[in-house]
Short mmCIF file of C-alpha atoms and ligand atoms in Angstrom, two decimals:
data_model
loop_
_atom_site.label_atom_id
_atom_site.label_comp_id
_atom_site.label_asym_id
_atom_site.label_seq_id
_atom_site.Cartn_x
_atom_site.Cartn_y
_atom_site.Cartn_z
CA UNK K 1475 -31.87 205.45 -84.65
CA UNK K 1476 -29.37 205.88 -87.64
CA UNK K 1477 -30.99 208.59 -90.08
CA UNK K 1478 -31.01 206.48 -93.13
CA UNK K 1479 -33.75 203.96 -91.50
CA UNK K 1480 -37.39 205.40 -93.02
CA UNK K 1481 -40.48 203.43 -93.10
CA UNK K 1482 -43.90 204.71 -93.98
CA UNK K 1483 -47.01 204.62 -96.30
CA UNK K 1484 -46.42 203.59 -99.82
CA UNK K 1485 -49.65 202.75 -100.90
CA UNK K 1486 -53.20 202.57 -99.63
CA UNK K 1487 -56.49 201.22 -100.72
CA UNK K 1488 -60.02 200.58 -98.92
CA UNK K 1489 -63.16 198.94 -100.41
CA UNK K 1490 -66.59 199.94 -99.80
CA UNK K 1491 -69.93 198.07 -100.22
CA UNK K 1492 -72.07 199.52 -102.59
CA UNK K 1493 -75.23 199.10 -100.91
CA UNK K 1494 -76.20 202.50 -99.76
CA UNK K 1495 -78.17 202.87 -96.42
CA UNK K 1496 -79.51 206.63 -96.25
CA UNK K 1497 -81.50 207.99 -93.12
CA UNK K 1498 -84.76 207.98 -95.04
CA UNK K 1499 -84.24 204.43 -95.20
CA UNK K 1500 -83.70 203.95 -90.93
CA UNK K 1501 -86.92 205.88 -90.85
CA UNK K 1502 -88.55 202.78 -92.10
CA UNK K 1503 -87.27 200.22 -89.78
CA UNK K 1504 -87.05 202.14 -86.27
CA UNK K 1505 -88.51 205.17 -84.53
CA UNK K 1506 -85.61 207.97 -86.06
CA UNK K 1507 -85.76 210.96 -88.56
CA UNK K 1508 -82.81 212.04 -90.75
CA UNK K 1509 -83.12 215.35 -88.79
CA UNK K 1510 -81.96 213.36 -85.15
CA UNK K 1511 -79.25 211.42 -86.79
CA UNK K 1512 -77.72 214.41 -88.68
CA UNK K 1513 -78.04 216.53 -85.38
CA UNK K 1514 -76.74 214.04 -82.73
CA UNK K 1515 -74.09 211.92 -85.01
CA UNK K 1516 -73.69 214.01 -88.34
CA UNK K 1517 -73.96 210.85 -90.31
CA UNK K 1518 -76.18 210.51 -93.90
CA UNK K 1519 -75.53 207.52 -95.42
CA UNK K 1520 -73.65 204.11 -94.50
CA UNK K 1521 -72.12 201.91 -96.81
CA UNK K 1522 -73.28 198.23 -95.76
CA UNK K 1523 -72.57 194.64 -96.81
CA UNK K 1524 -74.90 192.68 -99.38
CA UNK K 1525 -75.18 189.48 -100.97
CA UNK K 1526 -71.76 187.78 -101.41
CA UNK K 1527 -69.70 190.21 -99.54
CA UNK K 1528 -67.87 189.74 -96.05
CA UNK K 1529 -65.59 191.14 -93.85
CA UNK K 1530 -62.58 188.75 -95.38
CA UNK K 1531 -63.60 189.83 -99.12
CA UNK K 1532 -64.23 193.21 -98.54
CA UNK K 1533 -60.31 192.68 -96.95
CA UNK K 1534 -58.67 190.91 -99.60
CA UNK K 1535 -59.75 193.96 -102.11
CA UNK K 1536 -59.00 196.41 -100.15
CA UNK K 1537 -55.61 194.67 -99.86
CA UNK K 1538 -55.23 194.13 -103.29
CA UNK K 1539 -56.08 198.11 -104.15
CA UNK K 1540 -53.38 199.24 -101.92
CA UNK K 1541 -50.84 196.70 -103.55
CA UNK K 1542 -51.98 198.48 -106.95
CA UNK K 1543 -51.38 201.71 -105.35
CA UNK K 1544 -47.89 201.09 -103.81
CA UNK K 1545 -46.77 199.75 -107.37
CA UNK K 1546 -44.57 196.75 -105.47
CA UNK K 1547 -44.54 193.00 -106.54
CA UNK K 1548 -47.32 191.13 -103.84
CA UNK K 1549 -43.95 189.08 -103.04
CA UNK K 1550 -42.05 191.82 -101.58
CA UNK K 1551 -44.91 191.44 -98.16
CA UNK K 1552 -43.20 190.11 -95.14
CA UNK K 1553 -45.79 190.77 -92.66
CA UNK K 1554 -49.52 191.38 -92.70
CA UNK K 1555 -51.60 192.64 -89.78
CA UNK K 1556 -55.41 192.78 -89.89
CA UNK K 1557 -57.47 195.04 -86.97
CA UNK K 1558 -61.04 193.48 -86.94
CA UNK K 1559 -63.94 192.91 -84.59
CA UNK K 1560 -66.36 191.25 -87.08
CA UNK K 1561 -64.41 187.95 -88.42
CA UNK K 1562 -66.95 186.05 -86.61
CA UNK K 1563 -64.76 182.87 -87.60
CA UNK K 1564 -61.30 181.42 -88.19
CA UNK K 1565 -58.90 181.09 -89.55
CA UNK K 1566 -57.92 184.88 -89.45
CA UNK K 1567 -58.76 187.59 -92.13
CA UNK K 1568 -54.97 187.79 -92.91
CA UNK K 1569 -54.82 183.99 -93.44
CA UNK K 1570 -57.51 184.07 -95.72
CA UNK K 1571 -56.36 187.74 -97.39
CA UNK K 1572 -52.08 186.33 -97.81
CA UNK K 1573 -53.96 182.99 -99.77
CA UNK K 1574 -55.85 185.19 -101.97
CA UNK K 1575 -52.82 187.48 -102.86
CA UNK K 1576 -50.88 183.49 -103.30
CA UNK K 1577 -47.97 185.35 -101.34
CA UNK K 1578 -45.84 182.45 -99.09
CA UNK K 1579 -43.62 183.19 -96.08
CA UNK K 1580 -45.91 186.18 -94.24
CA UNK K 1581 -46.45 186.34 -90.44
CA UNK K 1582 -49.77 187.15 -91.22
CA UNK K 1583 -52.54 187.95 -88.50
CA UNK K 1584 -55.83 189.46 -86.90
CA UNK K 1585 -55.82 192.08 -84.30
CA UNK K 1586 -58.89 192.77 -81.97
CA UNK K 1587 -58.20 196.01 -80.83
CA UNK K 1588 -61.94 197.72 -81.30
CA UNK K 1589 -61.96 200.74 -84.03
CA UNK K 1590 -58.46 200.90 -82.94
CA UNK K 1591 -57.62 198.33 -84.43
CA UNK K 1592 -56.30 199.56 -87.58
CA UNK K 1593 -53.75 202.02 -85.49
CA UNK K 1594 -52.35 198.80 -83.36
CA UNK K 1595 -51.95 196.88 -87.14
CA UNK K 1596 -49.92 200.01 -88.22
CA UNK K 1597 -47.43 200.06 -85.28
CA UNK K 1598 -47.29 196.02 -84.81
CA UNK K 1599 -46.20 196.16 -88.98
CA UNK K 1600 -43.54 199.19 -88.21
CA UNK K 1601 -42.16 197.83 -85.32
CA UNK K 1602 -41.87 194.44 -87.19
CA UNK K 1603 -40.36 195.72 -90.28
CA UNK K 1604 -38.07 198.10 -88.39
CA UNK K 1605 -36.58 195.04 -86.05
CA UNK K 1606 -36.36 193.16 -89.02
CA UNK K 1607 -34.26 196.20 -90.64
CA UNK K 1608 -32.21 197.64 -87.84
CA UNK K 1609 -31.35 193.48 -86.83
CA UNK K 1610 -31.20 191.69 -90.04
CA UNK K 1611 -30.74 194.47 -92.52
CA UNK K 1612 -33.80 193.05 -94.53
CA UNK K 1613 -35.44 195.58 -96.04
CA UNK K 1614 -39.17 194.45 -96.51
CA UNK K 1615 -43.05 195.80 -96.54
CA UNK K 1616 -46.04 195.03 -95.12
CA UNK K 1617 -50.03 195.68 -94.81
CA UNK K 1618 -51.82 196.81 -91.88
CA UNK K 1619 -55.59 196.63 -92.28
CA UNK K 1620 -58.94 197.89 -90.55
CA UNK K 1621 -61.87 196.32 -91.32
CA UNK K 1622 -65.31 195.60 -90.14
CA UNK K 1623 -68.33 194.44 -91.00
CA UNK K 1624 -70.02 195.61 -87.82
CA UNK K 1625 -74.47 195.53 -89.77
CA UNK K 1626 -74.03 191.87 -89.10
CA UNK K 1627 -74.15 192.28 -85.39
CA UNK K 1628 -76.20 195.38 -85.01
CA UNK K 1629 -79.59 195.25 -83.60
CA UNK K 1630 -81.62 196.74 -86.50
CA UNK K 1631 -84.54 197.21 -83.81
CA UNK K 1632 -82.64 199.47 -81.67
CA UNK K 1633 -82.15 203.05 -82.81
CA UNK K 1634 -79.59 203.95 -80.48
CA UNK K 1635 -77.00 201.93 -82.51
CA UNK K 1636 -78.24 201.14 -85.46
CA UNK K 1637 -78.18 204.38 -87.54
CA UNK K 1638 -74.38 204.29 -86.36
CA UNK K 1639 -72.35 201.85 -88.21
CA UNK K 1640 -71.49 200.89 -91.68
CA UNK K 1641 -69.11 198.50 -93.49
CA UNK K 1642 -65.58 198.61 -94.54
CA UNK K 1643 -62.11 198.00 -95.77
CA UNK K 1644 -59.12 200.34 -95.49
CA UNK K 1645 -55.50 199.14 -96.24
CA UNK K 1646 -51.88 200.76 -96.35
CA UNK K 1647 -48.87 199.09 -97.75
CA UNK K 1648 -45.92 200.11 -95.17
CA UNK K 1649 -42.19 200.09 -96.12
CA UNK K 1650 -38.76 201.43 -96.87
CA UNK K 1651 -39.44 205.41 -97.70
CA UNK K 1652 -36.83 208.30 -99.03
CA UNK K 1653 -39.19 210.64 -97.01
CA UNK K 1654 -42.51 210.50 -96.05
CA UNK K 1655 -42.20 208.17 -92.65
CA UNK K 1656 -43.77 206.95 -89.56
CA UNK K 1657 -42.40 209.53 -86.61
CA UNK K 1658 -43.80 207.87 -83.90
CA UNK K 1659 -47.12 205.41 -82.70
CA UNK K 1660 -48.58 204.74 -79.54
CA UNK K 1661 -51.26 202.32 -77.99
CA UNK K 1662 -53.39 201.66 -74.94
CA UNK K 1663 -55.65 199.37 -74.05
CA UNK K 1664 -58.32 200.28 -70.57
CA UNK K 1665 -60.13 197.89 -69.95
CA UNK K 1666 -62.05 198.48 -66.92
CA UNK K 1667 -64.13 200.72 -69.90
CA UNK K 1668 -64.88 196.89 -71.37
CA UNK K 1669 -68.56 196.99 -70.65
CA UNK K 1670 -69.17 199.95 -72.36
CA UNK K 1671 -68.72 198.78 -76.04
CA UNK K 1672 -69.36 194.93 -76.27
CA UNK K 1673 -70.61 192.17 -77.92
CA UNK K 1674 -71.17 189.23 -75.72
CA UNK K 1675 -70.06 185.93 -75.82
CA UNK K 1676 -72.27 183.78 -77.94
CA UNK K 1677 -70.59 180.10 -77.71
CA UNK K 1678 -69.29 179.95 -73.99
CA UNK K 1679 -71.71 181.17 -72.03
CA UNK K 1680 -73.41 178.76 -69.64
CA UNK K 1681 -77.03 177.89 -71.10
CA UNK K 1682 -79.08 179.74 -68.09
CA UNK K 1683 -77.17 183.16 -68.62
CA UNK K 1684 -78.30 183.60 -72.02
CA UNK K 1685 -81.33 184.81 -71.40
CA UNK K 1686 -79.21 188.12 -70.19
CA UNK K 1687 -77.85 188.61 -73.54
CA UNK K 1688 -79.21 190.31 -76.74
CA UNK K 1689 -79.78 187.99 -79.79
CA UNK K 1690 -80.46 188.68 -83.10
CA UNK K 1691 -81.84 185.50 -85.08
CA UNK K 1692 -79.95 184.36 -87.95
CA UNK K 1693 -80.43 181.35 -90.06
CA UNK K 1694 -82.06 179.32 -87.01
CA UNK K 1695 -79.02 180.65 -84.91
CA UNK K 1696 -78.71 183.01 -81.60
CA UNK K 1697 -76.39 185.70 -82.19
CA UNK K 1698 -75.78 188.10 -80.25
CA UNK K 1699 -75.69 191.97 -80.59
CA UNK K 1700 -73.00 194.90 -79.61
CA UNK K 1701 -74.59 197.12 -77.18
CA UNK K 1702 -73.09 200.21 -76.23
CA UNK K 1703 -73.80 203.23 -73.11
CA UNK K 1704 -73.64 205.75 -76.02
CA UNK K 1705 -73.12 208.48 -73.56
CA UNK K 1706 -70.59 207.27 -71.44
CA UNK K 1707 -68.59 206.47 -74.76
CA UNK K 1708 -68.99 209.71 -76.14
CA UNK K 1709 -67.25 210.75 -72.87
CA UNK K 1710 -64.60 208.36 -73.06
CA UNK K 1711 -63.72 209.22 -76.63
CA UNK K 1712 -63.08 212.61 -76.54
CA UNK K 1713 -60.69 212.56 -73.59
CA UNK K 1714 -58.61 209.31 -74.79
CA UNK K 1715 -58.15 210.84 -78.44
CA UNK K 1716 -57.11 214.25 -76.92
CA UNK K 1717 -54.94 212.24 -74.88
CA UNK K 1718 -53.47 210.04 -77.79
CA UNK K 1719 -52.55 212.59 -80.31
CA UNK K 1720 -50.72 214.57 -76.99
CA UNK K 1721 -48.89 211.72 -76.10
CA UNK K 1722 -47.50 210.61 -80.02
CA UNK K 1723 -46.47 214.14 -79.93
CA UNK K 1724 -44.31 213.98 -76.25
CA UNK K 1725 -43.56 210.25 -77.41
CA UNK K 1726 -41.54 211.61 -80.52
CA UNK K 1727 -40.37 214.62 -78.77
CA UNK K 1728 -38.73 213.07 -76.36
CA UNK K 1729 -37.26 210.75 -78.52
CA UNK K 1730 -35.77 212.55 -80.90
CA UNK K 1731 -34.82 216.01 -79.21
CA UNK K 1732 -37.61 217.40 -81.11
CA UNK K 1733 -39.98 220.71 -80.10
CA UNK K 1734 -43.13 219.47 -82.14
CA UNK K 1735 -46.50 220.86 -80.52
CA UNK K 1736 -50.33 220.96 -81.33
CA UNK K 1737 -49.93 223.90 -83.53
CA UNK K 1738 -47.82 222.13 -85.95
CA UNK K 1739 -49.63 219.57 -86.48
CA UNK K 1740 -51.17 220.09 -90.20
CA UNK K 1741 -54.18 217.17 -90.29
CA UNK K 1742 -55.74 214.94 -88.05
CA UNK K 1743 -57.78 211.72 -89.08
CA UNK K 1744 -59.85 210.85 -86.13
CA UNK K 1745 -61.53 207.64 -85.66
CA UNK K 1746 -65.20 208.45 -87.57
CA UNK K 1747 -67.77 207.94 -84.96
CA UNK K 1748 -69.67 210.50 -84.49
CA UNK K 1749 -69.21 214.13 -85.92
CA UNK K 1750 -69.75 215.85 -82.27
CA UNK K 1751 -66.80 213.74 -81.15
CA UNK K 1752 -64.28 214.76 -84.37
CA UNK K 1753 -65.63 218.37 -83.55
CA UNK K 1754 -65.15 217.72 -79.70
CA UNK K 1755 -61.15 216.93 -80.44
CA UNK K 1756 -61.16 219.42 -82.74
CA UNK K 1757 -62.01 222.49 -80.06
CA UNK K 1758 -59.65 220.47 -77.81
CA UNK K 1759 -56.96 220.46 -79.79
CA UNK K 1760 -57.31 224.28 -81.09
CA UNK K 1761 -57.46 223.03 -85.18
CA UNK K 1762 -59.59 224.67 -87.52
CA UNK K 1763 -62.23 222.48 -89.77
CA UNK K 1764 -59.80 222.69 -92.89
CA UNK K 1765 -57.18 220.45 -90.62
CA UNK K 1766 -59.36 217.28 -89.14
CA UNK K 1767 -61.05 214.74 -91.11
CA UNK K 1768 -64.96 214.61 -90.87
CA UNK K 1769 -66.34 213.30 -94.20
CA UNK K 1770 -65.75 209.75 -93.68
CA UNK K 1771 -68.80 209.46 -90.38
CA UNK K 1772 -70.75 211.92 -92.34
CA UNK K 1773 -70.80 209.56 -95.57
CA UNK K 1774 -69.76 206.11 -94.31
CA UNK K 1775 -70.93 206.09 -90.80
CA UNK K 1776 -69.12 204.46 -88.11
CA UNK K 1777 -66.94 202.10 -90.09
CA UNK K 1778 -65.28 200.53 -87.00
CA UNK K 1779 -61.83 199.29 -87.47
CA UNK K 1780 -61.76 200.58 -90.76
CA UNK K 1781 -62.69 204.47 -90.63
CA UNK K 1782 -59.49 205.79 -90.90
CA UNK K 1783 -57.76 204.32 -93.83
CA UNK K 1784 -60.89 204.60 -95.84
CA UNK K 1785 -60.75 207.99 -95.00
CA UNK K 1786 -57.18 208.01 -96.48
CA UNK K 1787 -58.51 207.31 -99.67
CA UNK K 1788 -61.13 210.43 -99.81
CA UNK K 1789 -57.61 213.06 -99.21
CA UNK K 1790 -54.99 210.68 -100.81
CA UNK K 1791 -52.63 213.10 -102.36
CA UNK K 1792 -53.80 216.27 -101.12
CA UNK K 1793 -50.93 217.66 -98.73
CA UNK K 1794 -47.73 216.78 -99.75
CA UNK K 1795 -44.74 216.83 -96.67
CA UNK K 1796 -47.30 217.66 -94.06
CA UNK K 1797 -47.01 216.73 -90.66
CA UNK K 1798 -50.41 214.43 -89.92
CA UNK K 1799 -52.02 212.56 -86.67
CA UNK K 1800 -54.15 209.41 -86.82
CA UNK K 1801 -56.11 208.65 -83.84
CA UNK K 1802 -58.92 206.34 -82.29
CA UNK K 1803 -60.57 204.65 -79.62
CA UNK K 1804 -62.87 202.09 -79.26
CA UNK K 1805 -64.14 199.02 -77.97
CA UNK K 1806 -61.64 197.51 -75.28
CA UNK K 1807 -61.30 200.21 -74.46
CA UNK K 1808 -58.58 200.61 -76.84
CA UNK K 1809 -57.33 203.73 -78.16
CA UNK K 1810 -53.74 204.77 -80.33
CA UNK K 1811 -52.23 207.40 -82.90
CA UNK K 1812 -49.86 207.81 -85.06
CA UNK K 1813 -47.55 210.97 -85.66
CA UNK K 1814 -46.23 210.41 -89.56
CA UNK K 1815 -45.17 212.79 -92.48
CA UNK K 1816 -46.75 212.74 -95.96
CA UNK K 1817 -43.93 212.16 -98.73
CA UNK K 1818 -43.55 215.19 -100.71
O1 UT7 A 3327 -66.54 203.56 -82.34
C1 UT7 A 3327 -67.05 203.85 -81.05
C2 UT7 A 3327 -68.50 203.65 -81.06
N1 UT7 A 3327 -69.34 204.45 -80.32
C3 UT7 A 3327 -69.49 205.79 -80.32
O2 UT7 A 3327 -68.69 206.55 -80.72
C4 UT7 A 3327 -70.75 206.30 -79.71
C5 UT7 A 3327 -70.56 207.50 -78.85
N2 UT7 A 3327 -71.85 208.03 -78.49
C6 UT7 A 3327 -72.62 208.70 -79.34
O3 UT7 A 3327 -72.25 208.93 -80.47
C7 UT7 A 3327 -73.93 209.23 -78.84
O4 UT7 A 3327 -74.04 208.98 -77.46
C8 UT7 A 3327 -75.16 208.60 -79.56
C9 UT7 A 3327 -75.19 209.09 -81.00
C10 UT7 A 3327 -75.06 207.07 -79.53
C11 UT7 A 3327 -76.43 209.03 -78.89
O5 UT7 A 3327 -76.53 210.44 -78.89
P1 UT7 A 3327 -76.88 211.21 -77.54
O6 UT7 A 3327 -76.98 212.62 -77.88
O7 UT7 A 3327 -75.85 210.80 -76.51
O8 UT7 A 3327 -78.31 210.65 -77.19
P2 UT7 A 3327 -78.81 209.81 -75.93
O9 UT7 A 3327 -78.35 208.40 -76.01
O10 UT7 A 3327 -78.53 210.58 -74.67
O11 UT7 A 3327 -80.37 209.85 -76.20
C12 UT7 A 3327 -81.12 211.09 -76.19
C13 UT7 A 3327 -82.52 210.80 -76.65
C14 UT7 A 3327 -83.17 209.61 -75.95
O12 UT7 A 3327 -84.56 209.90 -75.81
P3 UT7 A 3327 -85.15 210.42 -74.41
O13 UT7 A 3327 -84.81 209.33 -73.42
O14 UT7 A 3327 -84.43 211.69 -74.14
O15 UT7 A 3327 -86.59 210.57 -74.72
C15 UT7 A 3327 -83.01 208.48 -76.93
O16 UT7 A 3327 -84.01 207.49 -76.80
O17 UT7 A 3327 -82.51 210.47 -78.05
C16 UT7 A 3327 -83.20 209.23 -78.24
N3 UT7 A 3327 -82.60 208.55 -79.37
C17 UT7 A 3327 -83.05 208.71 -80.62
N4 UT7 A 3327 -84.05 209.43 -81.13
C18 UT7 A 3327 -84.24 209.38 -82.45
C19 UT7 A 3327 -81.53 207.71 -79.37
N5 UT7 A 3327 -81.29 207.30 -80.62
C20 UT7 A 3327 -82.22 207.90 -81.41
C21 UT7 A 3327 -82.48 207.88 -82.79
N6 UT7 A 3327 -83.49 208.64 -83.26
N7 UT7 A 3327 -81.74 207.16 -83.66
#
């Protein structure tokens, strides 16, 4: 790949509901203490969606903060991809988001890649503006998006779950960079995991096998409800983001003649699901606390799709030229990183 040919961050945003759910509050509705939840998941308080707000609003601001950030014209977008598991409708989040910006002539659409989701957005928008470079020579940006709104299908009866997951927006505008680029991304999806993670079918499903599923009522309406093998998942986690950030590393390596191991690696932002599993990759990967992420589960929960880049927002500008690793996994099961450099 000719030197000259950079694309990375140059701006990102995230919005956040702000209805505040603390663990005093759980207490209330199921059979939980603030002293289990902060032992087995780390987490204190989760950001979730009220009156008025949904998963496409909560998109189009986060959208619209990152544009502010980046300082480009709305116009320059080519491309806009959207990782969500909550858009419960159509058309798409990024249909909805690219009308709300009143931007024209955007491939603009929804991933469902779990709370990888956001990761697959990033390398779908690099890989599109880099063909469009290296092929057409047109320069352009894009946005790649997380975001979930995952209260509306949690089962608020079931503790297991529930004190989990908040609600969220993260957004990064990607384009042409001086420094400060994309080194490498990689995805994955396993899906003989599937059944661990899932929400079930709601609209499909022959009439008799509904009584199999887990509803939660809603204006006169079955929905149904994610359900998860906590355990299991835990399990599954830890290996596959271990896994991830060693393969973006070998990925880039490889390509590029490079020597680049663990050690160098300055940050990590792990998928925020549970603080055992950021400190699980953590041990794993040999870091100390001062180089992984682990704010974002303890204040914001599980925000799904959207952890990391609303985790960007908490550290934006804090290590200038470092070398950083995103990574998740999730529903699908689908897991990815990214292997980028901060601009100086
Ligand atoms: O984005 C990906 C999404 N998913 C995840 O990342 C989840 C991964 N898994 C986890 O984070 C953990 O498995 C959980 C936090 C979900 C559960 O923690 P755990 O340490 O694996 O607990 P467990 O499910 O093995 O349950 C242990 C006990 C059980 O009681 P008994 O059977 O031992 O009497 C549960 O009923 O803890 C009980 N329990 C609770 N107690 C108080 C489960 N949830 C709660 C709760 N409060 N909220």
């Amino acid at each position: 790949m000719p030197d000259k040919i950079k694309i990375g961050y140059v701006g990102i945003g995230r919005y956040l509901p702000e209805n505040v759910l603390t663990n005093a509050d759980l207490e209330k509705i199921v059979d939980t203490s603030d002293e289990w939840i902060i032992k087995r998941t780390g987490i204190q308080t989760r950001r979730i969606m009220g009156q008025g707000e949904s998963v496409s609003s909560m998109a189009i601001s986060a959208a619209k903060s990152a544009i502010e950030h980046s300082g480009i014209d709305a116009e320059q977008i080519s491309c806009m991809r959207v990782g969500v598991n909550t858009h419960l409708r159509f058309p798409s989040v990024a249909a909805i988001v690219q009308d709300a910006l009143g931007i024209e002539d955007v491939s603009a659409s929804d991933i469902a890649a779990g709370c990888s989701g956001f990761i697959f957005s990033v390398e779908d928008v690099y890989n599109r503006l880099m063909t469009e470079w290296m092929l057409y020579g047109k320069k352009s940006y894009g946005i790649a998006m997380g975001v979930d709104g995952l209260s509306m299908v949690t089962d608020w009866t079931n503790r297991s779950t529930c004190v989990l997951f908040g609600d969220g927006a993260g957004a990064v505008v990607i384009g042409p960079v001086e420094a400060g680029e994309i080194l490498a991304t990689h995805t994955k999806t396993e899906g003989k995991y599937a059944n661990l993670l899932e929400l079930d079918e709601f609209l499909s499903v022959p009439l008799e096998d509904t009584k199999k599923m887990t509803f939660r009522h809603r204006n006169n309406t079955n929905y149904p409800f994610l359900t998860m093998a906590g355990p299991k998942v835990f399990a599954v986690a830890v290996r596959s983001m271990v896994s991830e950030v060693r393969t973006v590393i070998k990925k880039y390596n490889q390509a590029n003649g490079a020597n680049i191991t663990e050690s160098d690696i300055d940050y990590v932002f792990p998928h925020q699901a549970n603080l055992r599993i950021v400190s699980a990759v953590r041990d794993a990967l040999k870091l100390t606390p001062d180089r992984i992420f682990s704010d974002g589960v303890k204040k914001y929960g599980n925000t799904s799709a959207a952890s990391i880049p609303i985790g960007y927002v908490d550290q934006r500008g804090k290590r200038p030229g470092a070398l950083e690793v995103d990574v998740s996994f999730g529903s699908g099961f689908a897991s990815g990183a990214i292997l980028r450099r901060v601009a100086p």
